[in-house]
XYZ file of C-alpha atoms in Angstrom:
270
model
C 2.425 -10.760 3.845
C 3.465 -8.072 6.045
C 6.530 -8.576 7.813
C 4.763 -8.326 11.556
C 2.537 -10.880 10.593
C 5.024 -13.626 9.121
C 6.601 -12.911 12.321
C 3.970 -13.811 14.683
C 2.707 -16.593 12.529
C 6.357 -17.923 12.549
C 6.434 -17.536 16.315
C 3.496 -19.589 17.070
C 3.874 -22.328 14.497
C 7.642 -23.090 15.935
C 6.687 -21.865 19.244
C 9.630 -20.186 19.158
C 11.367 -16.721 19.711
C 14.966 -17.588 18.657
C 16.522 -15.875 15.755
C 19.778 -17.784 14.119
C 22.042 -14.643 13.604
C 24.373 -15.694 10.475
C 27.262 -13.626 10.344
C 29.763 -15.949 8.163
C 33.663 -15.498 9.391
C 36.095 -17.266 7.206
C 38.330 -17.470 10.258
C 35.867 -19.564 12.101
C 34.018 -21.666 9.031
C 35.109 -25.013 8.593
C 38.030 -25.658 6.258
C 37.077 -26.511 3.034
C 33.616 -25.141 3.488
C 31.991 -22.267 1.031
C 30.162 -19.558 2.129
C 27.167 -20.493 0.180
C 27.614 -24.435 1.605
C 27.942 -23.197 4.697
C 24.893 -20.297 5.474
C 22.645 -22.813 3.367
C 23.516 -25.967 5.601
C 23.151 -23.876 8.997
C 19.545 -22.579 7.749
C 18.361 -26.283 6.642
C 19.434 -27.387 10.328
C 17.578 -24.729 11.951
C 14.780 -23.913 10.084
C 12.326 -25.822 12.467
C 13.705 -24.243 15.618
C 13.693 -20.295 14.508
C 11.076 -17.508 14.425
C 13.350 -15.505 11.714
C 17.100 -15.270 10.199
C 19.119 -12.145 10.456
C 21.670 -11.901 7.881
C 24.864 -9.537 8.853
C 25.710 -7.553 5.958
C 28.890 -6.581 6.670
C 30.496 -10.179 6.925
C 28.509 -10.696 3.498
C 30.585 -7.735 1.895
C 33.918 -8.848 3.004
C 33.635 -11.834 0.459
C 33.375 -9.287 -1.838
C 30.566 -9.363 -5.470
C 30.302 -13.001 -4.868
C 29.191 -12.542 -0.974
C 26.830 -10.135 -2.174
C 25.484 -11.977 -4.779
C 25.687 -15.162 -2.464
C 23.288 -13.051 0.202
C 20.971 -12.570 -1.997
C 20.493 -16.256 -2.704
C 20.419 -17.348 0.581
C 17.340 -14.682 1.609
C 15.317 -15.965 -1.546
C 15.915 -19.436 -0.508
C 14.397 -19.032 3.136
C 10.957 -20.458 3.326
C 8.688 -18.149 2.776
C 7.090 -18.801 6.068
C 10.392 -17.456 7.966
C 10.815 -13.582 8.523
C 14.081 -12.376 7.007
C 16.030 -9.447 8.680
C 19.391 -7.708 7.267
C 21.383 -6.140 9.849
C 22.751 -3.391 8.049
C 22.354 -0.395 10.611
C 21.970 1.835 7.855
C 21.592 5.363 9.029
C 22.326 8.217 6.615
C 20.165 11.244 5.093
C 17.011 10.985 3.399
C 18.621 11.132 -0.057
C 20.629 8.157 0.667
C 18.518 6.349 2.945
C 16.201 6.024 0.023
C 19.000 4.048 -1.680
C 19.717 1.630 1.314
C 15.543 1.106 1.362
C 15.616 0.050 -1.983
C 18.856 -2.638 -1.428
C 17.049 -4.055 1.785
C 13.927 -4.399 0.089
C 13.326 -4.074 -3.351
C 17.100 -5.419 -4.309
C 17.730 -8.367 -1.464
C 14.241 -8.829 -0.557
C 14.614 -8.756 3.224
C 11.359 -8.488 5.136
C 13.326 -6.000 8.038
C 16.229 -3.910 7.943
C 18.144 -2.828 10.841
C 18.878 0.961 11.127
C 20.512 3.755 13.223
C 19.206 6.989 14.180
C 21.974 9.320 14.959
C 20.399 11.571 11.993
C 17.073 11.438 13.462
C 13.920 10.629 12.215
C 15.114 11.698 8.314
C 17.351 8.561 7.884
C 14.107 6.242 9.138
C 11.280 7.711 6.779
C 12.239 6.363 4.001
C 12.337 2.523 5.139
C 8.493 3.389 5.887
C 7.698 3.985 2.806
C 7.401 0.059 2.325
C 4.767 -0.939 4.191
C 5.046 -4.524 4.357
C 8.587 -4.321 5.772
C 10.035 -3.084 8.917
C 12.441 -0.692 10.106
C 14.145 -2.081 13.188
C 15.907 0.915 15.120
C 18.790 0.291 17.173
C 18.422 2.058 20.396
C 21.132 0.267 22.910
C 23.757 -1.500 21.413
C 25.173 -4.750 22.592
C 29.100 -3.453 23.829
C 28.817 -2.675 27.481
C 31.646 -0.266 27.317
C 32.684 2.900 24.740
C 29.090 3.396 24.048
C 28.812 6.686 26.089
C 26.672 8.423 23.336
C 23.755 6.656 24.201
C 24.316 7.394 28.005
C 24.707 10.870 27.376
C 24.091 13.631 29.612
C 23.061 11.074 32.626
C 22.116 7.543 33.137
C 18.711 8.526 34.512
C 17.837 10.867 31.410
C 20.296 9.123 28.406
C 19.988 10.084 24.864
C 18.525 6.601 24.484
C 15.487 7.285 26.536
C 14.564 10.370 23.897
C 15.362 8.327 20.835
C 12.751 5.765 22.470
C 10.195 8.137 22.671
C 10.704 9.778 19.344
C 10.445 6.618 17.832
C 7.586 5.577 19.809
C 5.711 8.337 18.600
C 6.686 7.941 14.725
C 5.517 4.435 15.431
C 1.980 5.119 16.156
C 1.868 6.905 12.537
C 3.448 3.522 11.142
C 1.629 1.096 13.031
C 3.615 -2.447 12.416
C 6.754 -1.153 10.442
C 8.767 -0.013 13.530
C 10.442 -2.263 15.965
C 13.371 -1.495 18.362
C 17.046 -3.447 18.712
C 18.105 -3.496 22.433
C 20.762 -5.655 23.876
C 20.651 -8.416 26.420
C 24.280 -7.479 27.717
C 22.726 -4.417 29.365
C 19.346 -5.841 31.236
C 18.779 -3.135 33.261
C 18.368 -0.898 30.153
C 16.651 -3.748 28.105
C 13.807 -3.552 30.919
C 13.402 0.105 30.661
C 13.261 0.316 27.049
C 10.270 -1.803 27.283
C 8.239 0.313 29.943
C 9.043 3.436 27.643
C 7.536 1.292 24.270
C 5.288 -1.003 25.465
C 3.769 -2.118 22.118
C 6.953 -2.254 19.594
C 8.848 -5.522 18.713
C 12.273 -5.863 20.178
C 15.152 -7.685 18.193
C 17.222 -8.689 20.985
C 20.715 -9.320 20.232
C 23.649 -10.146 22.853
C 23.040 -13.555 23.951
C 24.783 -16.577 23.683
C 28.732 -15.617 22.720
C 28.060 -12.347 24.416
C 26.366 -13.764 27.699
C 23.390 -10.971 27.570
C 20.836 -12.188 30.455
C 18.317 -14.374 28.938
C 15.501 -14.075 31.408
C 15.649 -10.427 31.253
C 15.022 -10.740 27.467
C 12.102 -13.097 28.049
C 10.548 -11.432 30.615
C 10.965 -7.811 29.068
C 11.013 -8.849 25.411
C 7.198 -9.369 24.451
C 4.861 -6.377 23.407
C 1.818 -5.655 25.300
C -0.261 -7.155 22.172
C 1.781 -10.444 22.708
C 4.353 -10.609 19.686
C 7.616 -12.362 21.245
C 10.765 -10.825 20.965
C 13.283 -11.770 18.209
C 16.042 -13.125 20.527
C 19.021 -13.447 18.104
C 21.777 -15.682 18.839
C 24.549 -16.123 16.184
C 27.884 -17.419 16.958
C 26.987 -19.589 19.990
C 24.578 -21.127 17.186
C 26.568 -21.461 14.220
C 29.683 -22.315 14.989
C 28.794 -24.682 17.716
C 31.526 -26.853 15.790
C 34.027 -26.018 13.709
C 34.471 -29.657 12.528
C 32.564 -31.223 9.799
C 29.234 -31.821 11.997
C 28.713 -28.282 12.545
C 25.210 -28.365 10.913
C 24.453 -30.894 12.837
C 25.671 -29.216 16.046
C 23.914 -25.452 14.873
C 20.900 -28.032 14.919
C 21.257 -29.259 18.426
C 22.449 -26.012 19.847
C 18.884 -24.097 18.398
C 16.819 -27.005 19.968
C 18.657 -26.197 23.463
C 18.484 -22.688 23.072
C 14.397 -22.954 22.011
C 14.205 -25.289 25.304
C 15.836 -22.584 27.286
C 13.888 -19.621 26.292
C 10.305 -21.815 26.572
C 11.715 -22.872 30.431
C 12.038 -19.130 30.902
C 8.768 -18.139 29.480
C 7.217 -21.024 31.563
C 9.000 -20.016 34.703
C 7.632 -16.281 34.223
C 4.053 -17.660 33.660
C 4.094 -19.445 36.847
């Protein structure tokens, strides 16, 4: 099944736009709990509440070869009905991007991968050779400060507007294969990006620990064709407790976030 169809089905089945992000930080995982046990417990505790899972490559690589091996095993263990995003933010010339695509889709078997567009379209095209997968292009990152490259040369005509236009054009050649990552920590820009790209699925990070704007994410997250946003929440769910009850706490947190998202959707529908 294509990632885009798998996402649509998962959103409808669980009535959810929530994506749980797995960023396993050894400093935050409860003492005595292994990487494998922690992540599997979080997945088992939240699987009924999500439309996707997002695995952050950097956190798994920090564990060395065993972390990389565990990542592959965890992705394979996610139920087939739930789409998986590899959050790698790859971004290099075509020669290297081909290998990044192979890692994401052939080796790790993710359904989608995050990509940075700084090297241009050349760095994105290799991911589009995989017709069932999705490349999610970073447009606006979650950091509120220090991302001035994205807003150059002015706030009215920023670089990220040009990037959005170029990706929007590319997506017409590759329907259903491209999404955008736009942060909820910058709600005005999130709304603008949706206006510029009404038909592209959104991955929306920055909710929870980074205190992004949930209402804006819900209001401007869905595509014109009705595909909901992938609202990614990591620390506020996975580390809801750092004690032995961490899985139970994660389940309760995921349930609450799903309810909050539904409440915003209902309020906007009135």
